[in-house]
Amino acid sequence: MVALLDDLTGNLPAWTRVPIAISAAAAVVVTFWTIRGIYRVHLHPLSKFPGPKEAAWSHDWVYRQTLTDYPESIYEQLHKKYKTRALRIAPDELHITDPTLYKVIYKQANPFPKVDQFYLGFMALSPTAFTDTNPHTHRERRRMLNNLFSKASVLKLEKLIFDSQNSLLRKIDRLCDHQLIDIYGAMRLITTTVIMEFAFADSGNMIEEQPISFSSRFLQAFSVGAESVGTMQRYPLARTIAKTLPAWLIKMMDENIGAIDDMISFSRAAIQRYHTVSEQGKAAHLGYPIVLDNLQTLDLDALVAESLDLLIAGSDTSATSLTTTILELLSNPTYLKTLVDELDAAIPDKHNFPAGQELEKLPFLSSCVKEGIRHAKAVPGRLPRYVPDDGTPFVVDGEVVPPGTIVSISAYTMHMDTDFWGPDARYFNPNRWLADDAKRLDEYSCAFGKGARMCLGMNLVPFEMTIVLATLFRNFTLELPSGFTPPRSVDNFTVEFPEGLYVRVSRRD
Ligand code: HEM
């Protein structure tokens, strides 16, 4: 190429050579880009699957969708527009809405493998239970964690959950006469406190960190950092820069990416504090196992990465499910009254609360928990996997999807399906879980995923939600303020409510 340019520009003045070389390089790039685009749109094995031309042309289209508030509703519209259950959303990716294929992709034995590029975007210092795409090392990590999150282990967290919730209720009690209460902020504080105490035996008294608000430094960093995930997934170079440049420089360049470093520092500090606690022998008296105790064979980076992922995976997901449940109850007086009546009958004396397992037996409360998890779809979007090359054809809409293609079926798709849930699939209806044949609904509920990569926290979440909802509604009356409009929800892999949910709260006898 250089020799060719030399031949072509040999007789031209020296000062013109650099611009000509730049123009030639640009022409090569544009030609390559155009030929590649035309190949992808018209000749690529996925060209038979419909979707926006721009999506087939380059990965920029799907990236731009991840920057919108709620990509799944966009894909839903496009499935309708193109009348397809296999929508092409990137040169190498299909968004699928055939629910019968959910358990094919996300199965227990040999599930379709996780997509590296997507999970690297979460910027773990080293592979974690959530981000590891290697089935063998993932299995090892899950083995270290599974026991801690079994139902039997989760029951040991009962006192921790009650104690943390009581601290939160005291704060609400102190503030509710003077201000609207940000229920989303409050739910983030309780779920993050529980998971931090479980992981490190220390939550840094997060509930009282800000005396008159329900925010915290960690949660602010979390929200800001979550906004960078899409960019980190799209641009490997951004990941390299974020990992190599000093933290102060990254913060100057990009606040969102800088927030990831804040969270890593937070996790490191918590681990150091834990080692002190552990040496003093305090952890042994807590009455529940500490996650870090089971991970002592990991090096420090792996420990920081795993703990941080547990905090991230376990806080906003549960907080969003709780907030959604509360919002739906406040928006529907009949459901709210049914719940409050049930709680009053079961708990005549609010100073003498039944055990968590007794609360789990309350039919309407437990239906609200299940429906809240379903309706919230706290992780609503793509969980991308590669179609394996194992000799079994993967067929959608009668077409074979080539091995190596990235595919996913979202919780949004599964939970909006009227064949499973009936005509009111889009609405919060706890009564659906009280029907005689309600057991079958568990199978269609995909909030936690399914199969070998199913959520580690799926026993903890309903138990925690049960205690939080029971104590909240038994102690307080919550109402939507006049002129209320539903809060904006944003899908940053986990759904968040960036402006919070402010409600009027008053004490009950
Ligand atoms: C309502 C609350 C929650 C929801 C909706 C939820 C949802 C999910 C989903 C959909 C996945 C699969 C992700 C994927 O395939 O990429 C997942 C995985 C995971 N979740 Fe949760 N989660 C919740 C709470 C929690 C809690 C409380 C914890 C623990 C503290 C937790 C820890 C994890 C971990 C470690 C994984 C990775 C599992 C693996 O790949 O083996 N989650 N969760």
Coordinates of C-alpha atoms and ligand atoms in Angstrom, one line a residue:
M1 CA 0.0 0.0 0.0
V2 CA 2.8 2.4 1.0
A3 CA 4.8 1.5 -2.1
L4 CA 1.7 2.0 -4.3
L5 CA 1.1 5.4 -2.8
D6 CA 4.8 6.2 -3.4
D7 CA 4.4 5.2 -7.1
L8 CA 1.2 7.2 -7.5
T9 CA 2.4 10.3 -5.7
G10 CA 6.1 10.2 -6.8
N11 CA 5.8 13.3 -9.0
L12 CA 3.7 15.4 -6.7
P13 CA 5.1 18.0 -4.3
A14 CA 6.0 16.5 -0.8
W15 CA 3.4 18.6 1.1
T16 CA 0.5 17.0 -0.8
R17 CA 1.6 13.4 0.1
V18 CA 0.2 13.3 3.7
P19 CA -3.3 14.5 2.8
I20 CA -3.4 12.1 -0.1
A21 CA -2.3 9.2 2.2
I22 CA -5.0 10.2 4.7
S23 CA -7.7 10.3 1.9
A24 CA -6.6 6.9 0.6
A25 CA -6.8 5.4 4.0
A26 CA -10.2 6.9 4.5
A27 CA -11.3 5.5 1.1
V28 CA -10.1 2.0 2.1
V29 CA -12.1 2.2 5.4
V30 CA -15.3 3.5 3.8
T31 CA -15.0 0.8 1.0
F32 CA -14.5 -1.9 3.6
W33 CA -17.3 -0.6 5.7
T34 CA -19.7 -0.4 2.7
I35 CA -18.8 -3.8 1.4
R36 CA -19.2 -5.3 4.9
G37 CA -22.5 -3.5 5.4
I38 CA -23.9 -4.7 2.0
Y39 CA -22.7 -8.3 2.8
R40 CA -24.4 -8.1 6.3
V41 CA -27.7 -6.8 5.0
H42 CA -28.0 -9.0 1.8
L43 CA -25.7 -12.0 2.0
H44 CA -25.1 -12.8 5.7
P45 CA -26.8 -16.1 6.9
L46 CA -29.0 -13.9 9.1
S47 CA -30.2 -11.8 6.2
K48 CA -33.3 -14.0 5.9
F49 CA -34.5 -12.7 9.4
P50 CA -36.4 -9.4 9.3
G51 CA -35.5 -6.2 11.2
P52 CA -34.4 -2.6 10.6
K53 CA -31.7 -2.4 7.9
E54 CA -29.5 -0.3 10.2
A55 CA -29.5 -3.1 12.8
A56 CA -28.2 -5.6 10.2
W57 CA -25.6 -3.0 8.9
S58 CA -23.8 -2.4 12.2
H59 CA -23.8 -2.8 16.0
D60 CA -24.5 0.9 16.5
W61 CA -28.2 0.5 16.1
V62 CA -28.6 -2.0 19.1
Y63 CA -26.2 0.2 21.1
R64 CA -28.4 3.2 20.5
Q65 CA -31.4 1.2 21.7
T66 CA -29.6 0.4 25.0
L67 CA -29.3 4.1 25.6
T68 CA -33.1 4.6 25.5
D69 CA -35.2 4.2 28.7
Y70 CA -36.8 0.9 27.8
P71 CA -35.4 -1.0 24.8
E72 CA -37.8 -4.0 25.2
S73 CA -40.8 -1.9 24.3
I74 CA -39.0 -0.8 21.1
Y75 CA -38.3 -4.4 20.2
E76 CA -41.9 -5.4 21.0
Q77 CA -43.1 -2.8 18.4
L78 CA -40.7 -4.0 15.8
H79 CA -41.7 -7.6 16.2
K80 CA -45.2 -6.5 15.4
K81 CA -44.1 -4.3 12.5
Y82 CA -42.1 -7.0 10.9
K83 CA -44.5 -9.8 11.9
T84 CA -41.7 -12.0 13.2
R85 CA -40.7 -13.9 16.3
A86 CA -37.0 -13.6 15.4
L87 CA -36.1 -10.0 15.0
R88 CA -32.6 -9.1 13.7
I89 CA -31.3 -6.4 16.1
A90 CA -27.6 -6.6 15.2
P91 CA -25.5 -8.1 12.4
D92 CA -25.0 -11.3 14.5
E93 CA -28.0 -11.1 16.9
L94 CA -31.7 -12.1 17.0
H95 CA -34.2 -11.0 19.6
I96 CA -36.6 -13.9 19.9
T97 CA -40.3 -13.9 21.1
D98 CA -41.1 -17.6 20.8
P99 CA -41.8 -18.6 24.5
T100 CA -41.5 -22.3 23.7
L101 CA -37.8 -21.8 23.1
Y102 CA -37.0 -20.2 26.5
K103 CA -36.2 -23.5 28.2
V104 CA -34.1 -24.5 25.2
I105 CA -31.8 -21.5 25.5
Y106 CA -31.8 -21.2 29.3
K107 CA -31.7 -24.9 30.2
Q108 CA -30.1 -26.7 33.2
A109 CA -27.8 -29.1 31.3
N110 CA -25.5 -27.5 28.7
P111 CA -27.3 -24.2 28.4
F112 CA -26.5 -21.9 25.5
P113 CA -23.3 -20.1 26.6
K114 CA -23.3 -16.5 27.8
V115 CA -21.9 -13.9 25.3
D116 CA -18.5 -12.6 26.5
Q117 CA -18.8 -9.1 24.9
F118 CA -22.0 -8.5 26.8
Y119 CA -20.9 -9.7 30.2
L120 CA -17.4 -8.1 30.0
G121 CA -19.4 -4.8 29.9
F122 CA -20.1 -5.2 33.6
M123 CA -16.4 -4.5 34.3
A124 CA -15.8 -7.2 36.9
L125 CA -12.1 -7.2 38.0
S126 CA -12.2 -11.0 37.5
P127 CA -14.9 -13.5 36.4
T128 CA -17.8 -13.8 38.9
A129 CA -20.8 -16.1 39.2
F130 CA -22.7 -13.6 37.1
T131 CA -20.1 -12.6 34.5
D132 CA -18.2 -15.9 34.0
T133 CA -18.9 -17.2 30.5
N134 CA -16.8 -20.4 31.0
P135 CA -19.2 -23.2 32.2
H136 CA -16.5 -25.1 34.1
T137 CA -15.2 -22.2 36.2
H138 CA -18.8 -20.9 36.6
R139 CA -19.9 -24.3 38.0
E140 CA -17.1 -24.1 40.6
R141 CA -18.0 -20.6 41.7
R142 CA -21.7 -21.5 42.0
R143 CA -20.7 -24.5 44.1
M144 CA -19.0 -22.1 46.5
L145 CA -22.1 -19.9 46.8
N146 CA -25.2 -22.2 46.3
N147 CA -25.4 -23.4 50.0
L148 CA -25.3 -19.8 51.3
F149 CA -28.4 -18.9 49.2
S150 CA -30.5 -22.1 49.8
K151 CA -33.9 -21.6 51.5
A152 CA -32.5 -23.0 54.7
S153 CA -29.6 -20.5 54.8
V154 CA -31.9 -17.6 53.8
L155 CA -34.1 -18.3 56.8
K156 CA -31.1 -17.6 59.0
L157 CA -31.2 -14.0 57.7
E158 CA -34.6 -13.4 59.3
K159 CA -33.3 -11.4 62.2
L160 CA -31.0 -9.4 60.0
I161 CA -33.9 -8.5 57.7
F162 CA -36.2 -7.6 60.6
D163 CA -33.5 -5.6 62.4
S164 CA -32.5 -3.7 59.2
Q165 CA -36.2 -3.1 58.3
N166 CA -36.9 -1.8 61.8
S167 CA -34.0 0.8 61.4
L168 CA -35.5 1.9 58.1
L169 CA -39.0 2.1 59.7
R170 CA -37.6 4.3 62.5
K171 CA -36.2 6.6 59.9
I172 CA -39.5 6.8 58.1
D173 CA -41.3 7.4 61.4
R174 CA -39.0 10.3 62.2
L175 CA -39.4 12.0 58.8
C176 CA -42.9 11.2 57.7
D177 CA -44.6 14.2 59.4
H178 CA -42.3 16.6 57.6
Q179 CA -41.9 15.3 54.0
L180 CA -43.0 12.9 51.4
I181 CA -41.0 9.6 51.7
D182 CA -39.0 8.4 48.7
I183 CA -40.1 4.7 48.8
Y184 CA -37.7 3.7 46.0
G185 CA -34.8 5.2 47.9
A186 CA -36.0 3.5 51.1
M187 CA -36.3 0.1 49.4
R188 CA -32.8 0.5 47.9
L189 CA -31.5 1.2 51.4
I190 CA -33.1 -1.9 53.0
T191 CA -32.1 -4.3 50.2
T192 CA -28.5 -3.0 50.0
T193 CA -28.1 -3.1 53.7
V194 CA -29.3 -6.7 53.9
I195 CA -27.0 -7.9 51.1
M196 CA -24.0 -5.9 52.5
E197 CA -24.4 -7.4 56.0
F198 CA -24.8 -10.8 54.4
A199 CA -21.7 -10.4 52.2
F200 CA -19.4 -8.4 54.6
A201 CA -21.1 -8.3 58.0
D202 CA -21.0 -4.5 57.6
S203 CA -23.3 -2.0 55.8
G204 CA -21.5 1.1 57.0
N205 CA -24.9 2.1 58.6
M206 CA -26.1 3.1 55.2
I207 CA -29.7 3.6 56.3
E208 CA -28.7 6.5 58.5
E209 CA -25.9 7.8 56.2
Q210 CA -28.0 10.7 55.0
P211 CA -30.1 12.0 57.9
I212 CA -33.1 13.4 56.0
S213 CA -32.9 11.6 52.6
F214 CA -33.0 8.0 51.4
S215 CA -29.9 8.2 49.3
S216 CA -26.3 7.0 49.9
R217 CA -22.9 7.5 48.3
F218 CA -22.7 3.9 47.2
L219 CA -26.2 3.9 45.6
Q220 CA -25.5 7.2 43.8
A221 CA -22.3 5.6 42.4
F222 CA -24.2 2.5 41.5
S223 CA -26.8 4.5 39.5
V224 CA -24.2 6.5 37.7
G225 CA -22.0 3.4 37.0
A226 CA -25.0 1.4 35.6
E227 CA -25.4 4.0 32.9
S228 CA -21.9 3.0 31.5
V229 CA -22.7 -0.7 31.0
G230 CA -24.0 -0.3 27.4
T231 CA -21.0 1.7 26.4
M232 CA -18.6 -0.8 27.9
Q233 CA -20.4 -3.6 26.1
R234 CA -20.2 -1.8 22.7
Y235 CA -16.6 -0.6 22.9
P236 CA -13.8 -2.9 24.0
L237 CA -11.4 0.1 23.8
A238 CA -13.5 1.9 26.5
R239 CA -13.0 -1.1 28.8
T240 CA -9.2 -1.1 28.2
I241 CA -9.0 2.6 28.9
A242 CA -11.1 2.2 32.1
K243 CA -8.9 -0.6 33.3
T244 CA -5.6 1.1 32.6
L245 CA -5.9 4.8 33.2
P246 CA -5.7 6.2 36.8
A247 CA -9.0 6.6 38.6
W248 CA -8.7 10.4 38.9
L249 CA -8.2 10.8 35.2
I250 CA -11.1 8.5 34.3
K251 CA -13.4 10.5 36.6
M252 CA -12.3 13.7 34.9
M253 CA -13.1 12.1 31.5
D254 CA -16.3 10.3 32.2
E255 CA -18.3 10.5 35.5
N256 CA -20.2 7.3 34.7
I257 CA -17.1 5.2 34.2
G258 CA -15.4 6.8 37.2
A259 CA -18.3 5.7 39.4
I260 CA -17.3 2.0 38.7
D261 CA -14.0 2.7 40.4
D262 CA -15.8 4.2 43.4
M263 CA -17.8 1.0 43.8
I264 CA -14.6 -1.1 43.5
S265 CA -13.0 1.0 46.2
F266 CA -16.1 0.7 48.3
S267 CA -16.0 -3.1 48.0
R268 CA -12.3 -3.2 48.8
A269 CA -12.8 -1.2 51.9
A270 CA -15.7 -3.4 53.1
I271 CA -13.6 -6.5 52.7
Q272 CA -10.8 -4.9 54.7
R273 CA -13.3 -4.0 57.4
Y274 CA -14.7 -7.5 57.3
H275 CA -11.2 -9.0 57.9
T276 CA -11.0 -6.9 61.1
V277 CA -14.5 -7.9 62.2
S278 CA -13.6 -11.5 61.5
E279 CA -10.4 -11.4 63.5
Q280 CA -12.3 -10.0 66.4
G281 CA -14.6 -13.1 66.1
K282 CA -17.8 -11.0 65.8
A283 CA -18.9 -12.7 62.6
A284 CA -19.3 -16.0 64.5
H285 CA -22.1 -14.4 66.7
L286 CA -24.3 -13.0 64.0
G287 CA -26.3 -16.2 63.7
Y288 CA -26.0 -16.4 59.9
P289 CA -23.2 -17.4 57.6
I290 CA -21.2 -14.6 56.0
V291 CA -20.6 -14.9 52.2
L292 CA -16.9 -13.9 52.4
D293 CA -16.2 -16.8 54.8
N294 CA -17.1 -19.1 51.9
L295 CA -14.8 -17.3 49.4
Q296 CA -11.6 -17.3 51.4
T297 CA -9.8 -19.3 48.7
L298 CA -10.2 -16.5 46.2
D299 CA -7.5 -13.8 45.6
L300 CA -8.3 -10.2 46.5
D301 CA -9.4 -9.1 43.1
A302 CA -11.7 -12.1 42.7
L303 CA -13.1 -11.4 46.2
V304 CA -13.8 -7.8 45.4
A305 CA -15.4 -8.6 42.1
E306 CA -17.7 -11.3 43.5
S307 CA -18.8 -9.2 46.5
L308 CA -19.4 -6.2 44.3
D309 CA -21.5 -8.3 41.9
L310 CA -23.6 -9.7 44.7
L311 CA -24.3 -6.1 45.9
I312 CA -25.2 -5.0 42.4
A313 CA -27.2 -8.1 41.6
G314 CA -29.0 -8.1 45.0
S315 CA -29.9 -4.5 45.7
D316 CA -31.7 -2.7 42.9
T317 CA -33.3 -5.8 41.5
S318 CA -35.1 -6.4 44.8
A319 CA -35.7 -2.7 45.5
T320 CA -37.4 -2.3 42.1
S321 CA -39.6 -5.3 42.7
L322 CA -40.6 -3.9 46.1
T323 CA -41.2 -0.4 44.7
T324 CA -43.3 -1.7 41.8
T325 CA -45.4 -3.8 44.2
I326 CA -46.0 -0.8 46.5
L327 CA -46.8 1.5 43.6
E328 CA -49.3 -1.0 42.2
L329 CA -50.9 -1.5 45.6
L330 CA -51.3 2.2 46.2
S331 CA -52.8 2.6 42.7
N332 CA -55.4 -0.1 43.4
P333 CA -57.4 0.5 46.6
T334 CA -59.1 -2.9 46.5
Y335 CA -55.8 -4.8 46.5
L336 CA -54.4 -2.5 49.2
K337 CA -57.4 -3.0 51.5
T338 CA -57.3 -6.8 51.0
L339 CA -53.6 -6.8 52.0
V340 CA -54.0 -4.4 55.0
D341 CA -57.0 -6.4 56.3
E342 CA -55.1 -9.6 56.0
L343 CA -52.1 -8.2 57.9
D344 CA -54.3 -6.7 60.6
A345 CA -56.0 -10.0 61.2
A346 CA -52.8 -11.9 61.3
I347 CA -50.9 -9.3 63.4
P348 CA -53.2 -7.8 65.9
D349 CA -50.3 -6.4 67.9
K350 CA -47.7 -4.8 65.7
H351 CA -45.1 -5.0 68.5
N352 CA -45.4 -8.8 68.3
F353 CA -44.6 -9.7 64.8
P354 CA -44.9 -13.4 63.6
A355 CA -41.9 -15.1 62.1
G356 CA -41.0 -14.6 58.5
Q357 CA -42.1 -18.2 57.6
E358 CA -45.6 -17.5 59.2
L359 CA -45.9 -14.3 57.1
E360 CA -45.0 -16.3 54.0
K361 CA -48.2 -18.4 54.6
L362 CA -50.5 -15.3 54.3
P363 CA -52.2 -15.9 50.9
F364 CA -52.7 -12.4 49.7
L365 CA -49.3 -11.1 50.9
S366 CA -47.5 -14.0 49.2
S367 CA -49.5 -13.4 46.0
C368 CA -48.5 -9.8 46.0
V369 CA -44.9 -10.8 46.4
K370 CA -45.1 -13.2 43.4
E371 CA -47.0 -10.8 41.3
G372 CA -44.8 -7.9 42.2
I373 CA -41.7 -9.9 41.1
R374 CA -43.5 -10.9 37.8
H375 CA -44.9 -7.5 37.0
A376 CA -41.8 -5.5 37.9
K377 CA -39.6 -7.6 35.6
A378 CA -36.6 -6.1 37.4
V379 CA -34.2 -7.5 34.8
P380 CA -36.5 -7.1 31.8
G381 CA -34.1 -7.3 28.8
R382 CA -31.7 -9.4 26.8
L383 CA -29.7 -12.2 28.5
P384 CA -27.7 -13.0 25.3
R385 CA -26.4 -16.5 24.5
Y386 CA -24.6 -18.1 21.6
V387 CA -26.5 -20.8 19.6
P388 CA -24.2 -23.8 20.1
D389 CA -22.8 -25.9 17.3
D390 CA -23.9 -29.2 18.9
G391 CA -25.7 -30.8 15.9
T392 CA -29.2 -29.9 17.1
P393 CA -30.7 -27.2 14.8
F394 CA -32.2 -24.2 16.6
V395 CA -35.3 -23.2 14.6
V396 CA -37.4 -20.1 14.9
D397 CA -40.4 -19.3 12.6
G398 CA -39.4 -22.3 10.6
E399 CA -35.9 -21.0 9.9
V400 CA -32.7 -22.6 11.2
V401 CA -30.6 -20.1 13.2
P402 CA -26.9 -20.6 12.4
P403 CA -24.6 -21.7 15.3
G404 CA -22.7 -18.8 16.7
T405 CA -25.7 -16.4 16.4
I406 CA -26.5 -14.4 19.5
V407 CA -30.0 -15.0 20.7
S408 CA -32.1 -14.1 23.8
I409 CA -35.7 -14.2 25.0
S410 CA -36.5 -11.5 27.6
A411 CA -38.5 -11.7 30.8
Y412 CA -40.5 -8.8 29.3
T413 CA -41.5 -11.1 26.4
M414 CA -42.3 -14.0 28.7
H415 CA -44.3 -11.9 31.2
M416 CA -46.4 -10.1 28.6
D417 CA -47.5 -13.4 27.0
T418 CA -51.3 -13.6 27.1
D419 CA -51.3 -17.3 26.4
F420 CA -49.5 -17.9 29.7
W421 CA -51.0 -15.1 31.9
G422 CA -54.3 -14.3 30.3
P423 CA -55.6 -11.1 28.8
D424 CA -54.4 -9.0 31.8
A425 CA -50.8 -10.1 31.4
R426 CA -49.7 -6.5 31.3
Y427 CA -51.4 -5.6 34.6
F428 CA -50.6 -6.3 38.3
N429 CA -53.1 -8.8 39.5
P430 CA -52.2 -10.7 42.7
N431 CA -55.4 -12.8 42.4
R432 CA -54.0 -14.8 39.5
W433 CA -51.7 -16.5 42.1
L434 CA -54.8 -17.5 44.2
A435 CA -56.5 -19.5 41.4
D436 CA -56.7 -23.3 41.9
D437 CA -54.2 -24.0 39.1
A438 CA -51.8 -21.2 40.0
K439 CA -48.9 -23.6 40.6
R440 CA -48.4 -23.8 36.9
L441 CA -47.7 -20.1 36.7
D442 CA -44.3 -20.6 38.4
E443 CA -43.1 -22.3 35.3
Y444 CA -43.8 -19.2 33.1
S445 CA -42.3 -16.8 35.6
C446 CA -38.9 -15.9 34.3
A447 CA -37.9 -12.9 36.4
F448 CA -35.0 -14.9 37.8
G449 CA -34.1 -16.6 34.5
K450 CA -34.1 -20.4 34.3
G451 CA -31.6 -23.3 34.2
A452 CA -27.9 -23.4 35.2
R453 CA -27.5 -19.6 35.1
M454 CA -30.7 -18.9 37.1
C455 CA -30.5 -16.2 39.8
L456 CA -28.6 -17.1 42.9
G457 CA -30.8 -14.8 45.0
M458 CA -34.2 -16.3 44.1
N459 CA -34.8 -17.7 47.6
L460 CA -33.7 -14.6 49.4
V461 CA -35.9 -12.1 47.3
P462 CA -39.4 -13.4 48.2
F463 CA -38.5 -13.9 51.9
E464 CA -37.1 -10.4 52.2
M465 CA -40.0 -8.8 50.2
T466 CA -42.5 -10.6 52.5
I467 CA -41.0 -9.2 55.7
V468 CA -40.5 -5.7 54.2
L469 CA -44.1 -5.4 52.8
A470 CA -45.7 -6.8 56.0
T471 CA -43.8 -4.5 58.4
L472 CA -44.3 -1.5 56.2
F473 CA -48.0 -1.8 55.6
R474 CA -48.7 -3.0 59.2
N475 CA -46.9 0.1 60.7
F476 CA -47.8 2.8 58.2
T477 CA -50.5 4.0 55.8
L478 CA -49.1 4.9 52.4
E479 CA -50.9 7.1 49.9
L480 CA -50.0 8.6 46.5
P481 CA -49.8 12.4 46.8
S482 CA -52.3 14.5 44.9
G483 CA -51.3 15.2 41.3
F484 CA -49.2 12.1 41.3
T485 CA -47.8 10.8 38.0
P486 CA -46.2 7.4 37.7
P487 CA -42.4 7.6 37.9
R488 CA -40.1 7.1 34.9
S489 CA -38.5 3.7 34.8
V490 CA -35.2 3.1 33.0
D491 CA -33.8 -0.3 32.0
N492 CA -30.0 -0.2 32.7
F493 CA -30.0 -4.0 32.6
T494 CA -31.8 -3.7 36.0
V495 CA -34.8 -1.3 36.0
E496 CA -34.3 1.8 38.1
F497 CA -36.6 4.8 39.0
P498 CA -34.2 7.7 38.6
E499 CA -36.5 10.2 40.1
G500 CA -37.6 8.0 43.0
L501 CA -41.2 7.3 44.1
Y502 CA -42.4 9.9 46.6
V503 CA -45.5 9.0 48.7
R504 CA -47.4 10.3 51.8
V505 CA -46.8 8.2 54.8
S506 CA -48.6 8.2 58.2
R507 CA -48.4 6.0 61.3
R508 CA -50.9 3.2 62.0
D509 CA -51.9 1.8 65.4
Ligands
HEM1 C1 -36.0 -9.3 42.3 C2 -34.8 -9.6 42.4 C3 -33.9 -10.2 41.4 C4 -34.1 -10.5 40.1 C5 -35.3 -10.1 39.2 C6 -32.9 -11.1 39.6 C7 -32.8 -11.6 38.3 C8 -31.7 -12.3 37.8 C9 -31.6 -12.8 36.5 C10 -32.6 -12.6 35.3 C11 -30.4 -13.4 36.4 C12 -29.8 -14.1 35.1 C13 -28.8 -13.1 34.5 C14 -28.2 -13.6 33.2 O1 -28.5 -14.7 32.8 O2 -27.4 -12.8 32.7 C15 -29.8 -13.3 37.7 C16 -28.5 -13.9 37.9 C17 -27.9 -13.7 39.2 N1 -28.4 -13.1 40.3 FE1 -30.3 -12.3 40.5 N2 -32.0 -11.3 40.6 C18 -32.6 -10.7 41.7 C19 -32.0 -10.7 43.0 C20 -30.7 -11.2 43.3 C21 -30.2 -11.3 44.6 C22 -30.8 -10.8 45.9 C23 -28.9 -11.8 44.5 C24 -27.9 -12.1 45.5 C25 -27.5 -11.4 46.4 C26 -28.7 -12.1 43.1 C27 -27.6 -12.7 42.6 C28 -27.5 -13.2 41.3 C29 -26.3 -13.8 40.7 C30 -25.0 -14.1 41.5 C31 -26.6 -14.2 39.4 C32 -25.7 -14.9 38.4 C33 -26.1 -16.4 38.5 C34 -25.3 -17.3 37.5 O3 -25.1 -16.9 36.4 O4 -24.9 -18.4 38.0 N3 -29.9 -11.8 42.4 N4 -30.6 -12.7 38.5

